[in-house]
Amino acid sequence: MQPLVAHLVELRDRLLRAVLAILVAFIGLFPFANEIYTFVSQPLRELLPEGSSMIATEVASPFLTPFKLTLVVAVFAAIPYILFQVWAFVAPGMYRKEKRIAFPLLASSVLLFYAGAAFAYFVVFPLIFAFFTSVGPSDITVMTDINRYLDFVLKLFFAFGIAFEIPIAAIILILTGATTPEKLAKKRPWIIVGCFVAGMLLTPPDVISQSLLALPMWLLFELGIVFGRMLQHRSSKSETP
């Protein structure tokens, strides 16, 4: 047991360490800011018509846009260390049984978020940009602003990253007793409809990109139910005298 001031001091120290980790990652990545933006914009640039390119409509965009992207990438890179600081702050107050469950969930949430972002980049972006660059009038040259492009892809990165956290959310709801795998399974039709509604709201207005978000969300929901049943069964066996 520690006094409240000691907990606040520890929380401050761990927040400072997290911020320092982001700063160190940013300093290391900033010399490659233009290369990072080139990599992120490659799915669109490969599909641009011959003779067209991306443009900057604001004076400071050539500097600020790669700067902003590098800062976001630094946060992405520092997420494991940030979550480690969160874990180190919370873990002393947890029981051994809770630690055995919480740490794998924490690690899995990081991996699933990265998997969602990678899925968006390697699978969704080529299909979306192929759709956008092919449906316009033939006499219109596609020349996308670099800042608007970055805002668009960051939204999709976060949307797919959060969507891939569905199994973790389902498992937490089951373990906390808020619901059961059986109740979640009965709500499957509503979940499927909700997945397609989310895909409609978070992606461009075409069936392909909507399905590319909705179908993985549904499959991940089913995966969460399966793992929730396994953990619930293991928990009930351990509590049996």
mmCIF file of C-alpha atoms in Angstrom, residues 29-38 66-67 69-70:
data_model
loop_
_atom_site.group_PDB
_atom_site.id
_atom_site.type_symbol
_atom_site.label_atom_id
_atom_site.label_comp_id
_atom_site.label_asym_id
_atom_site.label_seq_id
_atom_site.Cartn_x
_atom_site.Cartn_y
_atom_site.Cartn_z
ATOM 1 C CA LEU A 29 12.435 8.949 -37.747
ATOM 2 C CA PHE A 30 12.323 12.616 -38.741
ATOM 3 C CA PRO A 31 15.366 12.471 -41.092
ATOM 4 C CA PHE A 32 13.358 9.916 -43.080
ATOM 5 C CA ALA A 33 10.099 11.906 -43.049
ATOM 6 C CA ASN A 34 9.931 12.276 -46.829
ATOM 7 C CA GLU A 35 10.699 8.580 -47.372
ATOM 8 C CA ILE A 36 7.968 7.626 -44.890
ATOM 9 C CA TYR A 37 5.441 9.789 -46.723
ATOM 10 C CA THR A 38 6.552 8.312 -50.037
ATOM 11 C CA PRO A 66 5.608 14.681 -43.544
ATOM 12 C CA PHE A 67 6.184 16.170 -40.071
ATOM 13 C CA LEU A 69 2.963 11.745 -40.471
ATOM 14 C CA THR A 70 6.315 11.140 -38.757
#
